[in-house]
Every structure is written in structure tokens, then in C-alpha cells.
PDB file of C-alpha atoms and ligand atoms in Angstrom:
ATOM      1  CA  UNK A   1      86.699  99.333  75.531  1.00 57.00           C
ATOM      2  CA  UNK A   2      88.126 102.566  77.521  1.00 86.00           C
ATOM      3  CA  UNK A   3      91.816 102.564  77.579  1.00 97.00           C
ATOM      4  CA  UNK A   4      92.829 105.486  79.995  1.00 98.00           C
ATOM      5  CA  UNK A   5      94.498 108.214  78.114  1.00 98.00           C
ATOM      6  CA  UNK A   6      97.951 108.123  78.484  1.00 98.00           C
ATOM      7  CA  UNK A   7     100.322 111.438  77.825  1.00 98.00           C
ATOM      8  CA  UNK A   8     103.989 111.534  78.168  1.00 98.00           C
ATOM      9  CA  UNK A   9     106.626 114.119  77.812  1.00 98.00           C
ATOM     10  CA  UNK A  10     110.225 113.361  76.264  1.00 98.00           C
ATOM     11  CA  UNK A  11     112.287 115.915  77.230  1.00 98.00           C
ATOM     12  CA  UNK A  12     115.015 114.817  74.944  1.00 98.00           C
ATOM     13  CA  UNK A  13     118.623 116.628  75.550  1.00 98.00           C
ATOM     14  CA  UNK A  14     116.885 119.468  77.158  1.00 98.00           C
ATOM     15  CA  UNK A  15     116.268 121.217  80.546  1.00 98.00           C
ATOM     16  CA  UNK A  16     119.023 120.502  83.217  1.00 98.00           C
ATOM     17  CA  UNK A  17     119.142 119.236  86.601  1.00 98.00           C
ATOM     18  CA  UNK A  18     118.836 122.460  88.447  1.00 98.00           C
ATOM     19  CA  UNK A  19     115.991 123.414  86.226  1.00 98.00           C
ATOM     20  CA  UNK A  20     114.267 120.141  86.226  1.00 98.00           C
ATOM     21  CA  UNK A  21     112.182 120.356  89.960  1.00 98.00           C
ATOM     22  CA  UNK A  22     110.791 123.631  88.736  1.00 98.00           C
ATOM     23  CA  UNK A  23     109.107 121.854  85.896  1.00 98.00           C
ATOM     24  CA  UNK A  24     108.034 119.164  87.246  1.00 98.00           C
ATOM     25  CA  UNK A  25     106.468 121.053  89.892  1.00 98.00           C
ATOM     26  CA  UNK A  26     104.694 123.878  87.087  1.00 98.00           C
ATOM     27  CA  UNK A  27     103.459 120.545  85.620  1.00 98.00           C
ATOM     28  CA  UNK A  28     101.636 118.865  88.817  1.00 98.00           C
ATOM     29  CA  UNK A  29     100.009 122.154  89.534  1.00 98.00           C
ATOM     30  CA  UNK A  30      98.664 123.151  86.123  1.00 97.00           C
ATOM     31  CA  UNK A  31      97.580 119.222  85.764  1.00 97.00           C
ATOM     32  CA  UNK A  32      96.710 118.288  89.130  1.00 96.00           C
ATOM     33  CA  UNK A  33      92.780 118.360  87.993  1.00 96.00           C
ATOM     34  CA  UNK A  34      93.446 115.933  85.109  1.00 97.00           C
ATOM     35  CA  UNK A  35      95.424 113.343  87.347  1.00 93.00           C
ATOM     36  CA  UNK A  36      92.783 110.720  87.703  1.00 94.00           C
ATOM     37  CA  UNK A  37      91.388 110.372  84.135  1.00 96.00           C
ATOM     38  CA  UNK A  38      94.611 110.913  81.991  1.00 98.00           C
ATOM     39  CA  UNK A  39      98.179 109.409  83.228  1.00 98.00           C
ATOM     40  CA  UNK A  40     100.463 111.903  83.025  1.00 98.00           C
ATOM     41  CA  UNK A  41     104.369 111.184  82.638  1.00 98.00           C
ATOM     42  CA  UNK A  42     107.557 112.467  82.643  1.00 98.00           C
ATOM     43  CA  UNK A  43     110.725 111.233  80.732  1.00 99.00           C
ATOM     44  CA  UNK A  44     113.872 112.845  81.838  1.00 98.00           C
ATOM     45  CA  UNK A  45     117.013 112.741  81.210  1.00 98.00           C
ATOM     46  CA  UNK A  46     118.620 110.179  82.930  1.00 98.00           C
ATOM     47  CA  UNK A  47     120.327 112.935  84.849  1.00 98.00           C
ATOM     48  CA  UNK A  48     117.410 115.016  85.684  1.00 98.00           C
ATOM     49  CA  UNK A  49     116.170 111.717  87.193  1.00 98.00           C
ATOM     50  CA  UNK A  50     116.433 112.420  91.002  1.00 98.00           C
ATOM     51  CA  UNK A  51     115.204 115.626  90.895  1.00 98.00           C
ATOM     52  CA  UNK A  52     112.304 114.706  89.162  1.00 98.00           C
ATOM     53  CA  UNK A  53     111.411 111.386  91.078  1.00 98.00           C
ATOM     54  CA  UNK A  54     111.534 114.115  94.629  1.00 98.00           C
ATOM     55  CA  UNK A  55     109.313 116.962  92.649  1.00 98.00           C
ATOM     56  CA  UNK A  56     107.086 114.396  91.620  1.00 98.00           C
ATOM     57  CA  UNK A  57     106.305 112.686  94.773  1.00 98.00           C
ATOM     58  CA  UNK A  58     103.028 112.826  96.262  1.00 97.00           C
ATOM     59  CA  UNK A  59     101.799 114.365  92.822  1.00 97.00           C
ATOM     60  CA  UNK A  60     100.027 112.659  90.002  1.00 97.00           C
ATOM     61  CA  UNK A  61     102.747 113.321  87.719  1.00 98.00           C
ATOM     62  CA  UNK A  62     104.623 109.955  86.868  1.00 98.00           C
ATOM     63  CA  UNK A  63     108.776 109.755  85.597  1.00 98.00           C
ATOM     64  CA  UNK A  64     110.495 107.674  83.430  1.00 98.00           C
ATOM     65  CA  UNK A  65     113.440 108.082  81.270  1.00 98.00           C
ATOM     66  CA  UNK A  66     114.013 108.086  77.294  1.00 98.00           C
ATOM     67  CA  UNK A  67     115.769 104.918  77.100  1.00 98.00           C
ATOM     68  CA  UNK A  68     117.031 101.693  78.606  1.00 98.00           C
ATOM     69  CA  UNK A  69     120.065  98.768  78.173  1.00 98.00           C
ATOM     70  CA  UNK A  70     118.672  95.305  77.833  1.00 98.00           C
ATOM     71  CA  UNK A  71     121.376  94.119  80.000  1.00 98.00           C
ATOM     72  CA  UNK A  72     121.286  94.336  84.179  1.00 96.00           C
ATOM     73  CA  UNK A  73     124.537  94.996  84.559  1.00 97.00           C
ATOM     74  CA  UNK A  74     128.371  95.499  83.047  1.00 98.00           C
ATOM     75  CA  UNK A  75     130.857  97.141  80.752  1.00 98.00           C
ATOM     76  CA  UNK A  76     128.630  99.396  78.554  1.00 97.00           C
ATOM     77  CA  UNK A  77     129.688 102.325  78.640  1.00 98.00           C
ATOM     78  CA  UNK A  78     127.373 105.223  78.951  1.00 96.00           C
ATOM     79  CA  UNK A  79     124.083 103.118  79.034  1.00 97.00           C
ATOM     80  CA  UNK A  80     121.287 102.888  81.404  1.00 98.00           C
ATOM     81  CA  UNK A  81     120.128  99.487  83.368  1.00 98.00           C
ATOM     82  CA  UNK A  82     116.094  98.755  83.899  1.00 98.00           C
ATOM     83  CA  UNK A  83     117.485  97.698  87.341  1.00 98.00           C
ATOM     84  CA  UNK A  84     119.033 101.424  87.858  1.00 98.00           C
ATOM     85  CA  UNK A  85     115.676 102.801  86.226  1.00 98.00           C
ATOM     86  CA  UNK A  86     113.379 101.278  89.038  1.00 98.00           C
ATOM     87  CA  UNK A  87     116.074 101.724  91.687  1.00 98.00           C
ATOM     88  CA  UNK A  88     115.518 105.606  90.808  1.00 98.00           C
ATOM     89  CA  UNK A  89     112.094 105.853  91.298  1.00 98.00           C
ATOM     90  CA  UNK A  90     111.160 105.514  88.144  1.00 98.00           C
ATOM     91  CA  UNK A  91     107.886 103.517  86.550  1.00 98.00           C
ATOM     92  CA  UNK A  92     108.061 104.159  82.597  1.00 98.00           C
ATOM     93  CA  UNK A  93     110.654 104.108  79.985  1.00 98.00           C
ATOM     94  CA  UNK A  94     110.766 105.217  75.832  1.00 98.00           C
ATOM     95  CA  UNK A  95     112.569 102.736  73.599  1.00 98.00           C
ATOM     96  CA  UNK A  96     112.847 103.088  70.065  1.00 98.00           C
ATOM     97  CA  UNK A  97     112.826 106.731  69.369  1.00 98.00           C
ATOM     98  CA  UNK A  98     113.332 107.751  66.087  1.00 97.00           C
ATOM     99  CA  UNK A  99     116.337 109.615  67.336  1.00 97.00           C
ATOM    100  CA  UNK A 100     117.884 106.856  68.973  1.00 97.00           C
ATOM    101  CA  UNK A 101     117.338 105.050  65.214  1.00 97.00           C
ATOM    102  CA  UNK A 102     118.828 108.141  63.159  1.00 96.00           C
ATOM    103  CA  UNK A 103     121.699 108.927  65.355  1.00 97.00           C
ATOM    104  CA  UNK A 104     122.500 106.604  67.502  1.00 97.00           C
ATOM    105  CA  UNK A 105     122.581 102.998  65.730  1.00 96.00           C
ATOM    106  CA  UNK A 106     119.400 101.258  67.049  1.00 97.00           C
ATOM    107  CA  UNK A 107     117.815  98.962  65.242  1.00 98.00           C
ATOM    108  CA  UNK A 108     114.058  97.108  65.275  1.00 98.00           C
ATOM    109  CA  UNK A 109     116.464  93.967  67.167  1.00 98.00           C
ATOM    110  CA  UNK A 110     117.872  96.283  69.702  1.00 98.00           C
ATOM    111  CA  UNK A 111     114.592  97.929  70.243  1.00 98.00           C
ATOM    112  CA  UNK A 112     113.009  94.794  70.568  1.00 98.00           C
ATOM    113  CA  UNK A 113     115.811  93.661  73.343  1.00 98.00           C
ATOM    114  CA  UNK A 114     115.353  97.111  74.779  1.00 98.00           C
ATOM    115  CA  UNK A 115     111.557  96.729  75.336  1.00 98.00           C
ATOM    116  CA  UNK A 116     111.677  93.216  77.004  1.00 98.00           C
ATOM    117  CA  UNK A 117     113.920  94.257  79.010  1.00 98.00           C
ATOM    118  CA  UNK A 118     112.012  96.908  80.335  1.00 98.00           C
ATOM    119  CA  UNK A 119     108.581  94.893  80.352  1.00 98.00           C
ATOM    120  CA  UNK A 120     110.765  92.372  82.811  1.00 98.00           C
ATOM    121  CA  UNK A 121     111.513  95.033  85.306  1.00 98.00           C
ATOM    122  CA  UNK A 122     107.870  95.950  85.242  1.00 98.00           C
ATOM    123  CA  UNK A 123     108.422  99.491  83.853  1.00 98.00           C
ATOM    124  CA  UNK A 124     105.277 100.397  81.039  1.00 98.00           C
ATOM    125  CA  UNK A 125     107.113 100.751  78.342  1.00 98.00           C
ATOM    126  CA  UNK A 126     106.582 103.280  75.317  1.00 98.00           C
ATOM    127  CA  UNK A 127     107.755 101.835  72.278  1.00 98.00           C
ATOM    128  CA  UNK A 128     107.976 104.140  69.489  1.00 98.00           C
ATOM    129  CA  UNK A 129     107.759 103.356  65.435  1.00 98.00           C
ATOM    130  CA  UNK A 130     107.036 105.750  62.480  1.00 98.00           C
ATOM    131  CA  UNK A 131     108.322 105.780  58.904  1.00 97.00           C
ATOM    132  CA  UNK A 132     109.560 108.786  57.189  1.00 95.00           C
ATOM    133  CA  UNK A 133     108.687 110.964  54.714  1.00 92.00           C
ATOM    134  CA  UNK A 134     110.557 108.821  51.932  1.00 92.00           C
ATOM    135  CA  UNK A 135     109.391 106.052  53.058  1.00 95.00           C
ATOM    136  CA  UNK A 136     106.136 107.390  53.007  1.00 93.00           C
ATOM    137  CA  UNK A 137     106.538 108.622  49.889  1.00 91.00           C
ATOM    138  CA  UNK A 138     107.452 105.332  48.326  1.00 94.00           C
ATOM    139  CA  UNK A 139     104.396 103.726  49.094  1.00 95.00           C
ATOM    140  CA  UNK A 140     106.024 101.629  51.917  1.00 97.00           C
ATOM    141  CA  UNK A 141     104.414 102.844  54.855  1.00 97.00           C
ATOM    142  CA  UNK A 142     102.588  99.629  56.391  1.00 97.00           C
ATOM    143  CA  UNK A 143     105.888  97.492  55.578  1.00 98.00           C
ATOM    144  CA  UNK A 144     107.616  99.651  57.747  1.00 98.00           C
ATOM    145  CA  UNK A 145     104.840  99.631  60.411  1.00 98.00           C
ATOM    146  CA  UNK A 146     104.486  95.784  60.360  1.00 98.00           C
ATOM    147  CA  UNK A 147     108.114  95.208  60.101  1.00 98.00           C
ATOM    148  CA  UNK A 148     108.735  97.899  63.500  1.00 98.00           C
ATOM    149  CA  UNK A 149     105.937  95.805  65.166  1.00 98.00           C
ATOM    150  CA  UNK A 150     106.648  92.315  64.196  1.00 98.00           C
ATOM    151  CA  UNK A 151     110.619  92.796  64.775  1.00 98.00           C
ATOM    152  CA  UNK A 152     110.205  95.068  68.095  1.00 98.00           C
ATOM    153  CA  UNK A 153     107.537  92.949  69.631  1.00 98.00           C
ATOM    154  CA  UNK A 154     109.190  89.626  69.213  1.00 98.00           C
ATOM    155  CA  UNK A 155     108.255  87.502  71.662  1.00 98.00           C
ATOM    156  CA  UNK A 156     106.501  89.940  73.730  1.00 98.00           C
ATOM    157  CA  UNK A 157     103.677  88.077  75.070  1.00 98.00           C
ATOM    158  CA  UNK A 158      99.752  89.034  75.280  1.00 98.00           C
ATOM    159  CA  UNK A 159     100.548  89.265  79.339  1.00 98.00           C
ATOM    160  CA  UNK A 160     103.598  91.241  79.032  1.00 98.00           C
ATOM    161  CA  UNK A 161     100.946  94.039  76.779  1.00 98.00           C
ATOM    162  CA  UNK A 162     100.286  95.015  80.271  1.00 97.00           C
ATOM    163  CA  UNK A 163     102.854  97.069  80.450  1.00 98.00           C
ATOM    164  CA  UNK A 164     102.988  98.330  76.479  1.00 98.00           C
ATOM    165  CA  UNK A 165     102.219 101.363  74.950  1.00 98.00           C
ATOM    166  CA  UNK A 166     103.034 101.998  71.313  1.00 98.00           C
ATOM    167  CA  UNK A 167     104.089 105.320  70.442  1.00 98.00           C
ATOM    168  CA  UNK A 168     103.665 106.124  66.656  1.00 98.00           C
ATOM    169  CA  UNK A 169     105.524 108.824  65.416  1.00 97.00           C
ATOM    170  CA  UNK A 170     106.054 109.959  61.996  1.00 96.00           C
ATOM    171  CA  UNK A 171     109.397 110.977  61.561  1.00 94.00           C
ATOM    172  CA  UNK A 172     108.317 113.619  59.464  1.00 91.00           C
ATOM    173  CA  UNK A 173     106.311 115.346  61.993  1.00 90.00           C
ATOM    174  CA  UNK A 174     108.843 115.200  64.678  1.00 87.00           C
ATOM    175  CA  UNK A 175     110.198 118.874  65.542  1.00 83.00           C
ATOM    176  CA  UNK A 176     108.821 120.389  62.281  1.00 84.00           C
ATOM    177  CA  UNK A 177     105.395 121.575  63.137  1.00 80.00           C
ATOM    178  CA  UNK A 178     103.983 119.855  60.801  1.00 82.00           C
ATOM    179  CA  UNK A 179     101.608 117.201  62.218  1.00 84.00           C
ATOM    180  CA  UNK A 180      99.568 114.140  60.550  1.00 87.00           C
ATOM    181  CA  UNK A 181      96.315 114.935  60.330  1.00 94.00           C
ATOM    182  CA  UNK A 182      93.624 113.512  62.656  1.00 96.00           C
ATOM    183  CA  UNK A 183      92.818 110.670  59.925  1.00 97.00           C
ATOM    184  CA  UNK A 184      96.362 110.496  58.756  1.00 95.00           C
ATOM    185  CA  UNK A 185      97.202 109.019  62.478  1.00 97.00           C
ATOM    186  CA  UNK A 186      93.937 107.237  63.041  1.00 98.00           C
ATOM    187  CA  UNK A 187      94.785 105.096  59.778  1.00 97.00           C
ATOM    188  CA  UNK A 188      98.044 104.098  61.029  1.00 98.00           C
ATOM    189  CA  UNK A 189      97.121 103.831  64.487  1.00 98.00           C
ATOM    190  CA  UNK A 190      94.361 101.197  63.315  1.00 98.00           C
ATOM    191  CA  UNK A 191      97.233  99.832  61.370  1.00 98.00           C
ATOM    192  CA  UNK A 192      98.938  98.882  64.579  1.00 98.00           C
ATOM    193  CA  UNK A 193      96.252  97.809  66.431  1.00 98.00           C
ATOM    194  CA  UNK A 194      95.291  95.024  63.856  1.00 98.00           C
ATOM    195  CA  UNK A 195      99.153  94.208  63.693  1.00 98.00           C
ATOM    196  CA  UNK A 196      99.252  93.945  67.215  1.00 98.00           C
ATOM    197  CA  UNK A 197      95.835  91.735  67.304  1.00 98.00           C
ATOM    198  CA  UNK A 198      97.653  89.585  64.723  1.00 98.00           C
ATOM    199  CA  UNK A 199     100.575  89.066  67.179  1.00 98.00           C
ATOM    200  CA  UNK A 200      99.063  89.182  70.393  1.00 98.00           C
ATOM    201  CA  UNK A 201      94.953  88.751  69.867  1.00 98.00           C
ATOM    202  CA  UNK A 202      91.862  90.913  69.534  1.00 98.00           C
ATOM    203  CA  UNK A 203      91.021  90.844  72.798  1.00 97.00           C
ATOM    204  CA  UNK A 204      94.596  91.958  74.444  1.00 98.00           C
ATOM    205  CA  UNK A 205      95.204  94.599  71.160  1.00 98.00           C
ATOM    206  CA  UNK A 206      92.177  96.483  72.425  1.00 98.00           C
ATOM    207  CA  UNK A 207      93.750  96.922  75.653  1.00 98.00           C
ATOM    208  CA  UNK A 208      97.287  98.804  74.599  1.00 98.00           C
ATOM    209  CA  UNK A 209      97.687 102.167  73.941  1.00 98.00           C
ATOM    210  CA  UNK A 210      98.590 104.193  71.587  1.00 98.00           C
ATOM    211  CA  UNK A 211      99.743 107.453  71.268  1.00 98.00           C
ATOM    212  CA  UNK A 212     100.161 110.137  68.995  1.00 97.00           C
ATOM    213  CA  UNK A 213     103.778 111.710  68.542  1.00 97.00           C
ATOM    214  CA  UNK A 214     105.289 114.577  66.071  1.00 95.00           C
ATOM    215  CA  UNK A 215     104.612 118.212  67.048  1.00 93.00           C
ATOM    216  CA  UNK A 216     101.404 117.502  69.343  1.00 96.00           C
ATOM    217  CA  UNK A 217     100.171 121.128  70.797  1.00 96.00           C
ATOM    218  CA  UNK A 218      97.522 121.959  72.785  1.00 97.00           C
ATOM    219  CA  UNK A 219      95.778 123.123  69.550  1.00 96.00           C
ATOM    220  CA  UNK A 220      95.537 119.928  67.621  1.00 96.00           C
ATOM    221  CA  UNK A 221      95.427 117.386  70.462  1.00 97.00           C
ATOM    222  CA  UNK A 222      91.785 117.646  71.204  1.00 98.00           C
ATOM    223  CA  UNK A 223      91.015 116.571  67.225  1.00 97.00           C
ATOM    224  CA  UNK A 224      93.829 113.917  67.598  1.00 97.00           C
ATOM    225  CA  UNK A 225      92.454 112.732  70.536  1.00 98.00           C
ATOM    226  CA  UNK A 226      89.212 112.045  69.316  1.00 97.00           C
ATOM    227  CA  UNK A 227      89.940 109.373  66.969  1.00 97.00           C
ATOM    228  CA  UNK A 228      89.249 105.818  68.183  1.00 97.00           C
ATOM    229  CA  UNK A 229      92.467 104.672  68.381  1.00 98.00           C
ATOM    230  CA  UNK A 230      94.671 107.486  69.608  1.00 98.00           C
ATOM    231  CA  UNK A 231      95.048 106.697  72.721  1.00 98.00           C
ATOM    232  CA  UNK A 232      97.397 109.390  73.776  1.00 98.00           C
ATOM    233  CA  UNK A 233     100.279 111.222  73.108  1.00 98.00           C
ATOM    234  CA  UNK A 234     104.140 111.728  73.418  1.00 98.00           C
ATOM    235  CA  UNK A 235     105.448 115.323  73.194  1.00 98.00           C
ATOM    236  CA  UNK A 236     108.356 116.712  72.630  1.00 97.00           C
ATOM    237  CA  UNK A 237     108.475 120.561  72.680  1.00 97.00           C
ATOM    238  CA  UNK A 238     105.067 121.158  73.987  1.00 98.00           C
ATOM    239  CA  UNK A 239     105.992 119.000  77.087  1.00 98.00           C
ATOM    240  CA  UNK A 240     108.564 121.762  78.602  1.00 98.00           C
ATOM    241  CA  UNK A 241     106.429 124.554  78.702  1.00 98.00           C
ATOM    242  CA  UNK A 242     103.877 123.154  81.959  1.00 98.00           C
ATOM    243  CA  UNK A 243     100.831 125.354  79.984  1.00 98.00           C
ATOM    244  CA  UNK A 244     101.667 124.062  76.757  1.00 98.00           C
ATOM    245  CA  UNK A 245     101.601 120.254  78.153  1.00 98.00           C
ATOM    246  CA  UNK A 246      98.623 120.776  81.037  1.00 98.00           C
ATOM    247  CA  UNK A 247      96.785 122.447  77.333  1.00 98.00           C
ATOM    248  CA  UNK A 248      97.039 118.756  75.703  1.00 98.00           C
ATOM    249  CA  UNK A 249      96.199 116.961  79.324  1.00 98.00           C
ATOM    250  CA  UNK A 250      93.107 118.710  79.408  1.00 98.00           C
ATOM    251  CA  UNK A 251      92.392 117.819  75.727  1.00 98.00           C
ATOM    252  CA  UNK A 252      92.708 114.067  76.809  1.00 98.00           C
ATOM    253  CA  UNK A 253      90.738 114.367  80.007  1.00 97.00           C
ATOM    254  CA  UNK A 254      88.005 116.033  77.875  1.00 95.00           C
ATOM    255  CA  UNK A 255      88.292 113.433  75.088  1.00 93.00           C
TER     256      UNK A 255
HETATM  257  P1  13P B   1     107.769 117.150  69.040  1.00 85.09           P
HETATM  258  O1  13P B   1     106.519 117.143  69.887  1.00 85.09           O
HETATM  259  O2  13P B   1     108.753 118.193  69.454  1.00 85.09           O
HETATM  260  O3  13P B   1     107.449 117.122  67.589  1.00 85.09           O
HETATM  261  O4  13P B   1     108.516 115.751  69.381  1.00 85.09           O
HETATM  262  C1  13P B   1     107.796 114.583  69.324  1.00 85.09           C
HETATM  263  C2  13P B   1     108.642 113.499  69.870  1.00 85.09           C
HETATM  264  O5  13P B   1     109.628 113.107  69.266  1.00 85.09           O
HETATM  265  C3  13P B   1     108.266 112.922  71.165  1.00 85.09           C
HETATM  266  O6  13P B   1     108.990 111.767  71.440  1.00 85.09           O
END
């Protein structure tokens, strides 16, 4: 089974509008090599979003943004609709970041409502799970796995995994610098692949990504990357410095 790698920057509450075409230019160039074997994404700000959709085009370099409102249209406040997310050139999406949990009030439902919403529009959707360190330490790290899965992919359907990608992320390793090890992630990435067979069947699990999250460098993605079922990654600091994040595309092209 090849699954195309799949490597995504989240940008998080950094890098402005006027600074945004200038990355997303420094990214096509240093990548533009690695465009056909590893997909290579964007997600923005929801701001930044029109300058990076016009920097982007005609380059392999996809955008999306870092979250999405399960409902098309109305009186929320400060959200974001799939519908506006297309309508801005956009073709992926992150729900479920461990920030958006911590800070922000979202729960395994919401992320859930969050996802299929985005799967509907037809954006490929990066759902992200991890446990933290207490968690972790208390032994409960596949209940929290199963229970992200189970609860965010509720009826998600094997045909609607077209457009899934699972990002696991260790809240632990998130901004710290300190990563999972290669077999730390390939044990819970194998983790959510047998979930997801469980939910979805063997056959379509072997199909969806999954990626790697929590201070990914160009350093340690090419070990990452080589385990069988890390199927990518999703960066945070790495991915707005263009050498930093071309250094981990060229790990996954080579992988
Ligand atoms: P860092 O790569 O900065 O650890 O962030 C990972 C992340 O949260 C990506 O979504």
C-alpha cells in the first residue's frame, strides 16, 4: 500500500498578511522538486488566506486553514464557514488541534461536527488527536486515542476517508522540542490505524494518512518518516522558516 506522503504546515497565530506571500513563495521554490511525490500544504491564518491562495497559484504548494465551523452560515461570531474556506481558494483544513482543545473549549463532539463538516465541502481534512503527558503517564494513553477516534469520527463513513488524514500529536511534544521517538509514534500511529480499521475496515484504514506532529525538524523527520505508518507530518515552528520545512519535504520525498 503507498499512501503519498502528506506534509502540512500550521502556522498557528503567526506571520501576518503582508508577510505571508513572501513565505509562501520561499516555500514553492525551496520545494518545487518535491511537489509530485510529497503533498505539500499550507494552513494559514484565516487572514493570511488571500495572500496565500495568489502566492500559491500555479505552484505545488497547497492552502488550507487551521480550523472550520460546522455550520454554513449565521450568527457565530468570529468563526469560519467550510463554504467561505472553498470560496477562498482553499482545499484542506485542521480540526481538532490540541490548542483549539486547551484554550479554546473544543471537545471530541465539536471536533467530530467540525470534521464532517469539512469532509462535506470536499476539503481533506486533518484531524488531530494526542494525549498528554499525564495522561500518558497514567497509563491511559490508548483510551484517549480510541475515545478521540471513536468520538471524532462518528459517523464518518469509509467513502468520506477520502478526504481524512489523522494528525497525531502528543501534546507533550508540541512546542517543546522534545519529540516521540520514531517507535514511540509508530506504536500509536499503528494504534490508530487498527482503530480506524475497526470503524471504517482494513481495506479503507490502509488508505488514510497519518502524520506525525510535535516539534518535527528537518533532523528527525527522515527517522520518523520511515516507520510504516507515519505517513507524514504537521509542523508547527519548522513550517515558517521555507529551509527548515523544504528540510522535512525532502525527508518525505526520500522516505
Ligand atoms: P511544533 O512543530 O511547533 O511542535 O508544533 C506542532 C503542531 O502543533 C502542529 O500542528
Amino acid at each position: 500500500m503507498s499512501r503519498k506522503k502528506i506534509i502540512a504546515g500550521n502556522w498557528k497565530m503567526n506571520v501576518k498578511p503582508s508577510e505571508t506571500a513572501a513565505l509562501i513563495k520561499a516555500v514553492a521554490e525551496a520545494t518545487a522538486e518535491y511537489g509530485d511525490k510529497v503533498e505539500i500544504v499550507c494552513c494559514t491564518p484565516a487572514i493570511d488566506v488571500p495572500a496565500a491562495v495568489d502566492a500559491a497559484a500555479g505552484t505545488k504548494v497547497g492552502v488550507g486553514t487551521e480550523n472550520c465551523h460546522w455550520k454554513e452560515s449565521g450568527a457565530y461570531t468570529g468563526e469560519i464557514s467550510t463554504g467561505m474556506i472553498v470560496d477562498a481558494g482553499c482545499h484542506y483544513v485542521i480540526t481538532g488541534h490540541s490548542e483549539r482543545r486547551q484554550y479554546f473549549g473544543e471537545t471530541d463532539e465539536t471536533v467530530n461536527l467540525r470534521t464532517r463538516a469539512a469532509i462535506a465541502a470536499g476539503l481533506t481534512v486533518m484531524m488531530c488527536i494526542g494525549e498528554t503527558l499525564e495522561e500518558r503517564d497514567a497509563g491511559k494513553l490508548e483510551e484517549v486515542i480510541v475515545r478521540q477516534m471513536n468520538v471524532g469520527l462518528k459517523d464518518v463513513t469509509a467513502a468520506d476517508c477520502a478526504k481524512l488524514v489523522i494528525a497525531y500529536e502528543p501534546v507533550w511534544a508540541i512546542g517543546t522540542g522534545r519529540t516521540a521517538t520514531p517507535d514511540q509514534a509508530q506504536e500509536v500511529h499503528a494504534l490508530i490505524r487498527a482503530t480506524l480499521a475497526k470503524l471504517v475496515g482494513e481495506e479503507t484504514a490502509q488508505t488514510v494518512r497519518i502524520q506525525y506532529g510535535g516539534s518535527m525538524k528537518p533532523g528527525n523527520a527522515a527517522e520518523l518518516l520511515a516507520k510504516p505508518d507515519i505517513d507524514g507530518g504537521l509542523i508547527g515552528g519548522a513550517a515558517l522558516k521555507a529551509a527548515d520545512f523544504a528540510g522535512i519535504i525532502a525527508a518525505a520525498a526520500n522516505a
